[in-house]
Tab-separated table of C-alpha atoms and ligand atoms in Angstrom:
chain	number	residue	atom	x	y	z
A	1	UNK	CA	-0.099	0.006	0.089
A	2	UNK	CA	1.221	3.298	-0.981
A	3	UNK	CA	1.827	5.557	2.380
A	4	UNK	CA	-0.036	8.894	2.052
A	5	UNK	CA	1.238	10.182	5.337
A	6	UNK	CA	4.373	11.877	3.801
A	7	UNK	CA	4.630	14.550	0.752
A	8	UNK	CA	6.960	15.163	-1.857
A	9	UNK	CA	9.223	17.576	0.614
A	10	UNK	CA	9.350	14.956	3.295
A	11	UNK	CA	10.503	12.400	0.400
A	12	UNK	CA	13.114	14.913	-0.766
A	13	UNK	CA	14.252	15.459	2.680
A	14	UNK	CA	14.530	11.503	3.246
A	15	UNK	CA	16.791	11.301	0.408
A	16	UNK	CA	19.131	13.872	1.988
A	17	UNK	CA	18.905	12.262	5.200
A	18	UNK	CA	19.867	8.911	3.793
A	19	UNK	CA	22.872	10.335	1.867
A	20	UNK	CA	24.011	12.115	5.138
A	21	UNK	CA	23.885	8.771	7.060
A	22	UNK	CA	25.752	6.932	4.225
A	23	UNK	CA	28.379	9.505	4.281
A	24	UNK	CA	28.574	10.652	7.714
A	25	UNK	CA	27.509	7.917	10.120
A	26	UNK	CA	27.861	4.472	8.675
A	27	UNK	CA	31.559	4.610	7.818
A	28	UNK	CA	32.256	5.524	11.651
A	29	UNK	CA	29.512	3.969	13.205
A	30	UNK	CA	31.481	1.155	14.718
A	31	UNK	CA	33.959	3.643	16.348
A	32	UNK	CA	30.976	5.180	18.139
A	33	UNK	CA	29.376	2.227	19.467
A	34	UNK	CA	33.134	1.069	20.700
A	35	UNK	CA	33.396	4.699	22.235
A	36	UNK	CA	29.758	4.334	23.731
A	37	UNK	CA	28.828	7.676	22.346
A	38	UNK	CA	28.867	9.860	19.292
A	39	UNK	CA	31.234	12.692	19.121
A	40	UNK	CA	30.276	15.863	20.493
A	41	UNK	CA	31.116	17.816	17.214
A	42	UNK	CA	28.852	15.310	15.138
A	43	UNK	CA	25.968	17.592	16.915
A	44	UNK	CA	27.321	20.566	15.538
A	45	UNK	CA	26.971	18.782	12.066
A	46	UNK	CA	23.242	18.094	12.749
A	47	UNK	CA	22.823	21.597	13.829
A	48	UNK	CA	24.441	22.858	10.636
A	49	UNK	CA	22.163	20.414	8.517
A	50	UNK	CA	19.279	22.254	10.085
A	51	UNK	CA	17.898	18.878	11.637
A	52	UNK	CA	17.827	20.431	15.295
A	53	UNK	CA	15.994	23.459	14.086
A	54	UNK	CA	13.228	21.959	11.993
A	55	UNK	CA	10.502	22.771	14.790
A	56	UNK	CA	11.999	25.723	16.159
A	57	UNK	CA	10.252	29.102	15.196
A	58	UNK	CA	12.210	31.014	12.720
A	59	UNK	CA	12.769	33.844	15.316
A	60	UNK	CA	14.945	31.645	17.320
A	61	UNK	CA	16.966	30.386	14.498
A	62	UNK	CA	14.825	27.412	13.179
A	63	UNK	CA	12.522	26.734	10.112
A	64	UNK	CA	9.447	26.858	12.198
A	65	UNK	CA	7.941	23.668	10.746
A	66	UNK	CA	5.052	22.585	12.995
A	67	UNK	CA	5.063	19.032	12.007
A	68	UNK	CA	6.421	15.812	13.805
A	69	UNK	CA	6.681	14.041	10.438
A	70	UNK	CA	10.301	15.576	9.680
A	71	UNK	CA	11.557	13.814	12.726
A	72	UNK	CA	9.800	10.905	11.868
A	73	UNK	CA	11.741	10.539	8.724
A	74	UNK	CA	14.897	10.867	10.484
A	75	UNK	CA	13.898	8.216	12.723
A	76	UNK	CA	12.815	5.861	9.809
A	77	UNK	CA	16.205	6.570	7.976
A	78	UNK	CA	18.406	5.818	10.951
A	79	UNK	CA	16.505	2.766	11.784
A	80	UNK	CA	16.640	1.624	8.197
A	81	UNK	CA	20.498	2.122	8.141
A	82	UNK	CA	20.764	0.192	11.423
A	83	UNK	CA	22.191	3.211	13.015
A	84	UNK	CA	21.384	6.236	15.484
A	85	UNK	CA	22.209	9.748	15.866
A	86	UNK	CA	23.684	8.942	19.353
A	87	UNK	CA	21.642	10.615	22.152
A	88	UNK	CA	20.685	13.509	20.078
A	89	UNK	CA	17.010	12.045	19.250
A	90	UNK	CA	16.078	13.048	22.762
A	91	UNK	CA	17.198	16.468	22.188
A	92	UNK	CA	14.910	17.221	19.754
A	93	UNK	CA	11.655	14.542	19.800
A	94	UNK	CA	11.787	14.916	23.800
A	95	UNK	CA	13.017	18.077	24.989
A	96	UNK	CA	12.119	20.426	22.229
A	97	UNK	CA	8.209	20.093	22.919
A	98	UNK	CA	8.537	21.225	26.682
A	99	UNK	CA	10.667	24.289	25.883
A	100	UNK	CA	8.231	25.193	23.130
A	101	UNK	CA	5.363	24.751	25.121
A	102	UNK	CA	6.203	25.870	28.587
A	103	UNK	CA	9.383	28.434	28.014
A	104	UNK	CA	8.750	31.827	28.537
A	105	UNK	CA	9.628	34.557	25.850
A	106	UNK	CA	12.878	35.386	27.659
A	107	UNK	CA	13.689	31.412	28.030
A	108	UNK	CA	13.184	30.815	24.373
A	109	UNK	CA	15.358	33.818	23.183
A	110	UNK	CA	17.939	32.454	25.570
A	111	UNK	CA	17.925	28.769	24.866
A	112	UNK	CA	16.373	28.042	21.446
A	113	UNK	CA	19.341	29.595	19.457
A	114	UNK	CA	21.883	27.036	20.907
A	115	UNK	CA	19.370	24.322	20.804
A	116	UNK	CA	18.787	24.883	16.882
A	117	UNK	CA	22.889	25.092	16.093
A	118	UNK	CA	23.579	22.202	18.205
A	119	UNK	CA	25.912	24.538	20.358
A	120	UNK	CA	23.651	23.429	23.369
A	121	UNK	CA	22.729	19.944	23.746
A	122	UNK	CA	19.570	18.913	26.045
A	123	UNK	CA	18.580	15.856	28.016
A	124	UNK	CA	15.524	15.041	29.960
A	125	UNK	CA	15.932	13.612	33.471
A	126	UNK	CA	12.700	11.888	35.158
A	127	UNK	CA	13.883	8.437	36.091
A	128	UNK	CA	15.611	8.067	39.406
A	129	UNK	CA	17.222	4.844	40.886
A	130	UNK	CA	14.248	4.119	42.933
A	131	UNK	CA	11.437	5.032	40.735
A	132	UNK	CA	10.790	4.916	36.860
A	133	UNK	CA	7.580	3.490	35.925
A	134	UNK	CA	6.060	5.274	39.105
A	135	UNK	CA	7.260	8.729	38.525
A	136	UNK	CA	5.111	10.339	41.255
A	137	UNK	CA	7.565	8.470	43.665
A	138	UNK	CA	10.375	10.591	42.593
A	139	UNK	CA	12.706	12.052	45.599
A	140	UNK	CA	14.573	14.491	43.883
A	141	UNK	CA	14.090	17.929	45.389
A	142	UNK	CA	14.124	21.734	44.505
A	143	UNK	CA	13.561	23.929	47.550
A	144	UNK	CA	13.234	27.789	46.846
A	145	UNK	CA	15.736	29.982	48.401
A	146	UNK	CA	14.308	32.371	51.065
A	147	UNK	CA	15.255	35.294	48.804
A	148	UNK	CA	13.425	33.545	45.930
A	149	UNK	CA	16.365	33.978	43.535
A	150	UNK	CA	17.156	30.248	43.172
A	151	UNK	CA	16.225	26.768	43.950
A	152	UNK	CA	18.457	24.294	45.893
A	153	UNK	CA	18.390	21.017	43.968
A	154	UNK	CA	19.253	17.625	45.609
A	155	UNK	CA	18.958	14.111	44.598
A	156	UNK	CA	19.919	11.652	41.689
A	157	UNK	CA	18.775	10.378	38.135
A	158	UNK	CA	19.609	7.446	36.216
A	159	UNK	CA	19.342	5.968	32.617
A	160	UNK	CA	19.416	9.427	31.241
A	161	UNK	CA	20.029	9.352	27.191
A	162	UNK	CA	22.261	12.168	26.400
A	163	UNK	CA	23.277	12.677	29.745
A	164	UNK	CA	27.195	12.782	29.273
A	165	UNK	CA	26.993	15.381	26.433
A	166	UNK	CA	24.283	17.550	27.889
A	167	UNK	CA	24.682	21.120	28.229
A	168	UNK	CA	21.240	21.720	29.888
A	169	UNK	CA	18.998	18.763	31.368
A	170	UNK	CA	15.144	19.397	31.908
A	171	UNK	CA	15.128	17.957	35.577
A	172	UNK	CA	11.958	16.911	37.342
A	173	UNK	CA	12.102	17.650	41.057
A	174	UNK	CA	9.514	17.960	43.979
A	175	UNK	CA	9.118	21.352	44.836
A	176	UNK	CA	6.106	20.358	47.115
A	177	UNK	CA	4.970	17.187	49.223
A	178	UNK	CA	2.239	15.144	47.509
A	179	UNK	CA	-1.031	15.686	48.491
A	180	UNK	CA	-3.489	13.190	50.019
A	181	UNK	CA	-5.826	13.526	47.027
A	182	UNK	CA	-3.085	13.674	44.299
A	183	UNK	CA	0.409	11.986	44.562
A	184	UNK	CA	1.344	14.015	41.352
A	185	UNK	CA	1.159	17.173	42.799
A	186	UNK	CA	4.335	19.178	43.920
A	187	UNK	CA	6.617	18.272	40.681
A	188	UNK	CA	8.220	20.846	38.731
A	189	UNK	CA	10.413	20.939	35.886
A	190	UNK	CA	14.130	22.987	35.863
A	191	UNK	CA	16.187	23.617	32.625
A	192	UNK	CA	19.319	23.188	34.560
A	193	UNK	CA	22.896	24.013	33.499
A	194	UNK	CA	24.981	21.184	33.861
A	195	UNK	CA	28.210	23.286	34.473
A	196	UNK	CA	26.634	24.559	37.924
A	197	UNK	CA	28.610	23.592	40.946
A	198	UNK	CA	27.220	20.091	42.736
A	199	UNK	CA	25.943	18.992	39.091
A	200	UNK	CA	27.744	15.829	38.640
A	201	UNK	CA	27.447	13.139	35.787
A	202	UNK	CA	28.219	9.689	37.328
A	203	UNK	CA	28.682	6.625	35.152
A	204	UNK	CA	28.140	6.176	31.574
A	205	UNK	CA	26.381	3.234	31.650
A	206	UNK	CA	27.206	0.006	29.858
A	207	UNK	CA	24.228	-0.989	27.784
A	208	UNK	CA	23.105	-4.211	26.012
A	209	UNK	CA	22.053	-1.915	22.985
A	210	UNK	CA	21.961	1.357	21.544
A	211	UNK	CA	25.705	1.349	22.179
A	212	UNK	CA	26.545	4.668	20.487
A	213	UNK	CA	24.138	6.626	22.868
A	214	UNK	CA	25.401	8.081	25.861
A	215	UNK	CA	23.158	7.074	28.938
A	216	UNK	CA	24.482	8.403	32.405
A	217	UNK	CA	23.838	8.653	35.819
A	218	UNK	CA	23.393	12.323	37.287
A	219	UNK	CA	23.458	13.647	40.857
A	220	UNK	CA	22.790	16.979	42.248
A	221	UNK	CA	24.277	18.228	45.486
A	222	UNK	CA	23.015	21.873	46.538
A	223	UNK	CA	22.746	22.775	43.133
A	224	UNK	CA	21.622	26.538	43.038
A	225	UNK	CA	19.382	26.736	40.122
A	226	UNK	CA	18.269	30.160	39.137
A	227	UNK	CA	14.588	30.664	39.734
A	228	UNK	CA	14.585	32.055	35.984
A	229	UNK	CA	15.325	28.522	35.026
A	230	UNK	CA	12.088	27.108	36.383
A	231	UNK	CA	10.036	25.840	33.136
A	232	UNK	CA	6.047	26.817	33.327
A	233	UNK	CA	4.518	26.832	36.560
A	234	UNK	CA	5.906	25.388	39.828
A	235	UNK	CA	4.056	22.113	40.957
A	236	UNK	CA	2.728	21.442	37.402
A	237	UNK	CA	5.272	19.265	36.143
A	238	UNK	CA	3.421	15.969	36.262
A	239	UNK	CA	0.743	17.553	33.997
A	240	UNK	CA	3.393	18.798	31.527
A	241	UNK	CA	4.857	15.200	31.190
A	242	UNK	CA	1.393	14.045	30.760
A	243	UNK	CA	1.274	16.358	27.632
A	244	UNK	CA	4.460	15.405	26.124
A	245	UNK	CA	4.889	11.796	26.896
A	246	UNK	CA	2.827	10.891	23.808
A	247	UNK	CA	5.131	12.349	21.268
A	248	UNK	CA	7.934	10.622	23.054
A	249	UNK	CA	5.822	7.106	22.763
A	250	UNK	CA	5.210	7.937	19.145
A	251	UNK	CA	8.629	8.315	18.361
A	252	UNK	CA	9.536	5.029	19.704
A	253	UNK	CA	6.488	3.421	17.870
A	254	UNK	CA	8.128	5.020	14.470
A	255	UNK	CA	11.392	3.767	15.587
A	256	UNK	CA	10.305	0.439	16.386
A	257	UNK	CA	8.296	-0.056	13.010
A	258	UNK	CA	11.361	1.081	11.060
A	259	UNK	CA	13.646	-1.238	12.708
A	260	UNK	CA	11.117	-3.972	11.651
A	261	UNK	CA	11.087	-3.235	8.423
A	262	UNK	CA	14.884	-2.941	8.322
A	263	UNK	CA	15.060	-6.267	9.771
A	264	UNK	CA	13.051	-7.807	6.687
A	265	UNK	CA	15.399	-6.053	4.364
A	266	UNK	CA	18.660	-7.225	5.600
A	267	UNK	CA	17.203	-10.670	6.176
A	268	UNK	CA	15.781	-10.935	2.603
A	269	UNK	CA	19.248	-10.180	1.333
A	270	UNK	CA	20.822	-12.567	3.654
A	271	UNK	CA	18.917	-15.944	3.084
A	272	UNK	CA	19.170	-15.023	-0.811
A	273	UNK	CA	22.936	-15.246	-0.564
A	274	UNK	CA	23.217	-18.254	2.036
A	275	UNK	CA	23.286	-21.610	0.925
A	276	UNK	CA	22.355	-24.525	3.323
A	277	UNK	CA	21.899	-28.140	1.842
A	278	UNK	CA	22.861	-26.795	-1.670
A	279	UNK	CA	20.126	-24.323	-1.640
A	280	UNK	CA	19.668	-20.597	-0.705
A	281	UNK	CA	17.996	-20.377	2.529
A	282	UNK	CA	15.405	-18.238	0.887
A	283	UNK	CA	14.092	-21.199	-1.192
A	284	UNK	CA	12.798	-22.883	1.961
A	285	UNK	CA	8.981	-22.710	2.679
A	286	UNK	CA	9.434	-21.817	6.016
A	287	UNK	CA	11.752	-18.912	4.974
A	288	UNK	CA	9.065	-17.520	2.815
A	289	UNK	CA	6.352	-18.212	5.347
A	290	UNK	CA	8.279	-16.685	8.207
A	291	UNK	CA	9.212	-13.356	6.086
A	292	UNK	CA	5.619	-13.079	4.813
A	293	UNK	CA	4.392	-13.144	8.377
A	294	UNK	CA	6.805	-10.553	9.289
A	295	UNK	CA	5.922	-8.326	6.431
A	296	UNK	CA	2.093	-8.316	7.166
A	297	UNK	CA	2.716	-7.471	10.893
A	298	UNK	CA	5.207	-4.665	9.757
A	299	UNK	CA	2.803	-3.415	7.321
A	300	UNK	CA	-0.027	-3.330	10.331
A	301	UNK	CA	2.791	-1.480	12.379
A	302	UNK	CA	3.125	0.851	9.319
A	303	UNK	CA	-0.455	1.708	9.366
A	304	UNK	CA	-0.738	2.379	12.794
A	305	UNK	CA	2.385	4.700	12.701
A	306	UNK	CA	0.980	6.433	9.733
A	307	UNK	CA	-2.548	7.089	11.551
A	308	UNK	CA	-0.733	8.385	14.960
A	309	UNK	CA	1.461	10.541	12.867
A	310	UNK	CA	-1.526	12.100	11.279
A	311	UNK	CA	-3.660	12.490	14.293
A	312	UNK	CA	-0.570	13.863	16.289
A	313	UNK	CA	0.052	16.702	13.629
A	314	UNK	CA	-3.373	17.536	13.980
A	315	UNK	CA	-3.156	17.665	17.666
A	316	UNK	CA	-5.515	14.947	18.217
A	317	UNK	CA	-3.133	11.777	19.174
A	318	UNK	CA	-4.328	10.935	22.890
A	319	UNK	CA	-2.173	9.528	25.698
A	320	UNK	CA	-3.938	6.078	25.345
A	321	UNK	CA	-3.755	6.153	21.580
A	322	UNK	CA	0.122	7.026	21.882
A	323	UNK	CA	0.404	4.084	24.494
A	324	UNK	CA	-1.579	1.873	22.125
A	325	UNK	CA	0.868	2.654	19.043
A	326	UNK	CA	3.636	2.012	21.139
A	327	UNK	CA	2.650	-1.236	22.551
A	328	UNK	CA	1.823	-2.579	19.257
A	329	UNK	CA	4.826	-1.482	17.006
A	330	UNK	CA	7.444	-2.455	20.040
A	331	UNK	CA	5.639	-5.908	20.244
A	332	UNK	CA	5.575	-6.248	16.550
A	333	UNK	CA	9.166	-5.139	16.143
A	334	UNK	CA	10.406	-7.364	18.850
A	335	UNK	CA	8.722	-10.687	17.255
A	336	UNK	CA	9.967	-9.579	13.780
A	337	UNK	CA	13.357	-8.836	14.516
A	338	UNK	CA	13.654	-12.119	16.448
A	339	UNK	CA	12.218	-14.143	13.589
A	340	UNK	CA	14.874	-12.423	11.194
A	341	UNK	CA	17.869	-13.094	13.425
A	342	UNK	CA	16.433	-16.665	13.608
A	343	UNK	CA	16.904	-16.731	9.695
A	344	UNK	CA	20.411	-15.714	9.893
A	345	UNK	CA	21.570	-18.715	12.014
A	346	UNK	CA	24.668	-18.212	13.986
A	347	UNK	CA	25.518	-15.307	11.635
A	348	UNK	CA	22.714	-13.435	13.442
A	349	UNK	CA	24.207	-13.591	16.719
A	350	UNK	CA	27.476	-11.875	15.559
A	351	UNK	CA	27.763	-8.069	15.955
A	352	UNK	CA	29.283	-7.586	12.435
A	353	UNK	CA	25.632	-8.598	10.945
A	354	UNK	CA	23.245	-5.494	11.318
A	355	UNK	CA	20.302	-8.020	12.627
A	356	UNK	CA	22.261	-8.501	15.694
A	357	UNK	CA	22.664	-4.937	16.271
A	358	UNK	CA	19.001	-4.616	15.495
A	359	UNK	CA	18.139	-7.098	18.104
A	360	UNK	CA	19.781	-5.528	20.466
A	361	UNK	CA	19.059	-1.997	20.104
A	362	UNK	CA	15.441	-2.544	19.647
A	363	UNK	CA	14.999	-4.679	23.235
A	364	UNK	CA	14.720	-1.315	24.818
A	365	UNK	CA	11.783	0.104	22.841
A	366	UNK	CA	9.410	-2.329	25.395
A	367	UNK	CA	10.934	-0.759	28.318
A	368	UNK	CA	12.019	3.208	27.983
A	369	UNK	CA	9.374	5.887	27.475
A	370	UNK	CA	6.833	3.544	29.775
A	371	UNK	CA	6.985	-0.172	29.719
A	372	UNK	CA	4.661	-2.373	27.753
A	373	UNK	CA	2.710	-3.155	31.148
A	374	UNK	CA	2.482	0.445	31.861
A	375	UNK	CA	1.016	1.091	28.377
A	376	UNK	CA	-1.438	-1.630	29.073
A	377	UNK	CA	-2.301	-0.021	32.400
A	378	UNK	CA	-2.948	3.532	30.393
A	379	UNK	CA	-4.967	1.935	27.491
A	380	UNK	CA	-7.041	-0.140	30.110
A	381	UNK	CA	-7.574	2.869	32.165
A	382	UNK	CA	-9.106	4.643	28.894
A	383	UNK	CA	-11.394	1.850	28.445
A	384	UNK	CA	-12.789	2.219	31.900
A	385	UNK	CA	-11.287	-0.657	33.214
B	401	LIG	C1	18.527	2.879	27.377
B	401	LIG	C2	17.616	3.589	28.358
B	401	LIG	C3	17.618	5.067	28.163
B	401	LIG	C4	16.743	5.787	29.027
B	401	LIG	N1	16.594	7.052	28.920
B	401	LIG	C5	15.757	8.005	29.743
B	401	LIG	C6	16.087	9.281	29.612
B	401	LIG	O1	16.512	9.752	28.869
B	401	LIG	N2	15.318	10.119	30.634
B	401	LIG	C7	14.651	9.376	31.548
B	401	LIG	O2	13.985	9.927	32.607
B	401	LIG	N3	14.505	8.017	31.778
B	401	LIG	C8	15.217	7.126	30.712
B	401	LIG	N4	14.810	5.906	30.755
B	401	LIG	C9	14.240	5.415	32.155
B	401	LIG	C10	13.031	4.419	31.303
B	401	LIG	O3	12.007	5.271	30.972
B	401	LIG	C11	12.796	3.289	32.690
B	401	LIG	O4	13.549	2.528	32.489
B	401	LIG	C12	11.205	3.175	32.410
B	401	LIG	O5	10.194	4.102	32.750
B	401	LIG	C13	11.003	1.722	33.311
B	401	LIG	O6	11.289	2.208	34.719
B	401	LIG	P1	12.404	1.225	35.581
B	401	LIG	O7	13.594	0.775	34.790
B	401	LIG	O8	12.367	1.955	37.009
B	401	LIG	O9	11.374	-0.098	35.667
B	401	LIG	P2	10.496	-0.333	36.668
B	401	LIG	O10	9.528	0.552	36.986
B	401	LIG	O11	11.526	-0.827	38.093
B	401	LIG	O12	9.738	-1.768	36.325
B	401	LIG	C14	10.218	-2.967	36.559
B	401	LIG	C15	9.034	-3.878	36.001
B	401	LIG	O13	8.016	-3.660	36.696
B	401	LIG	C16	6.959	-3.685	35.799
B	401	LIG	N5	5.718	-2.622	36.426
B	401	LIG	C17	5.906	-1.279	36.710
B	401	LIG	N6	4.635	-0.799	37.269
B	401	LIG	C18	3.693	-1.714	36.938
B	401	LIG	C19	2.398	-1.686	37.306
B	401	LIG	N7	1.485	-0.928	37.608
B	401	LIG	N8	1.644	-2.939	36.767
B	401	LIG	C20	2.444	-4.128	36.360
B	401	LIG	N9	3.836	-3.992	35.980
B	401	LIG	C21	4.309	-3.087	36.504
B	401	LIG	C22	7.381	-2.966	34.654
B	401	LIG	O14	6.626	-3.151	33.404
B	401	LIG	C23	8.656	-3.773	34.653
B	401	LIG	O15	8.486	-4.846	33.719
B	401	LIG	C24	15.939	5.214	30.090
B	401	LIG	C25	16.020	3.707	30.030
B	401	LIG	C26	16.831	2.856	29.378
B	401	LIG	C27	17.083	1.465	29.483
């Protein structure tokens, strides 16, 4: 079926991104994986290419587009090539919506030009060592000073994508205790300058997959965050997270779908070449049936992604619909990539084959941005269950 979600401009942009990935990322990607991160100057290149500024309004140095489809094209193309842009997906897909929606005019002027150029990289820190799925249980605190000029930030975060390179991190912290009626009350968001005294980057975590993305532990010890770096209103942070998590989940759904499609492509090429019992693996009926079933599932995921992208651009994607798209696409990708790896035999288990990297990279899609179980809870709640 022809996809109608993208227009000619998107397809031209796709060609540019594909050529850029082939020239600038594929040849050095193994080095990035070995180093556990993309080099910092690569983000300057993405800035120069205009990739960070696509949705940044023109007055702050961007191109002022109001569609998530451009980011979806980039996500599809990186997945297609079996690579990533390091931790920078979080910079655009997760952090920018917060800055745009809740930043004051003064903050936007201060932050967005550096955001668009890649001079200032952003990350977002919600998860803590003691709490991930249950975000209302977070313990990091931010206490307003008596003179009202700054907040004193204390606590720790973990699993923060882009946490090593980040120049500013959107930190979720408690500014007030939860109330009896509402455990979510009292959380605020701060755009914290990572050079402030007391701010520390801990371990860069050693992960199963996504090896070119820097995932870090962070700690805050009496960090004096200027009051002017509070994002939006005090104590409203949880509702801001609720507004923006659907886009994060859509981004993960798009990536998972594209990884499944990439797995089929890599596998079709492999089974055509590999000869077993005197015939190509592609000639066995089992191979044809497995790949056909993978294709049918991936086509269904594509349809879900396309509908969700349209709904999101129209401002209509609900939290439950985003959860449903993430759940479906990530579970499909999990099944498809596993079957495709099986068709590679032992070579599929070797890191030099792209299917092995896809297998490892894909696994986290069912965990981060909210686990599959949390997605089911959100969907069930929307059904009145
Ligand atoms: C590579 C990577 C990158 C990440 N990047 C970021 C980032 O940039 N910023 C950030 O803030 N976080 C990030 N995370 C954190 C991620 O969002 C959390 O890991 C995720 O939300 C799950 O939280 P947890 O790890 O604490 O698991 P837990 O909450 O401890 O969950 C453990 C298990 O319990 C299950 N469970 C939890 N609640 C329920 C329930 N109500 N019913 C049934 N089962 C339940 C879960 O589904 C899971 O199977 C990242 C994680 C990884 C692995």
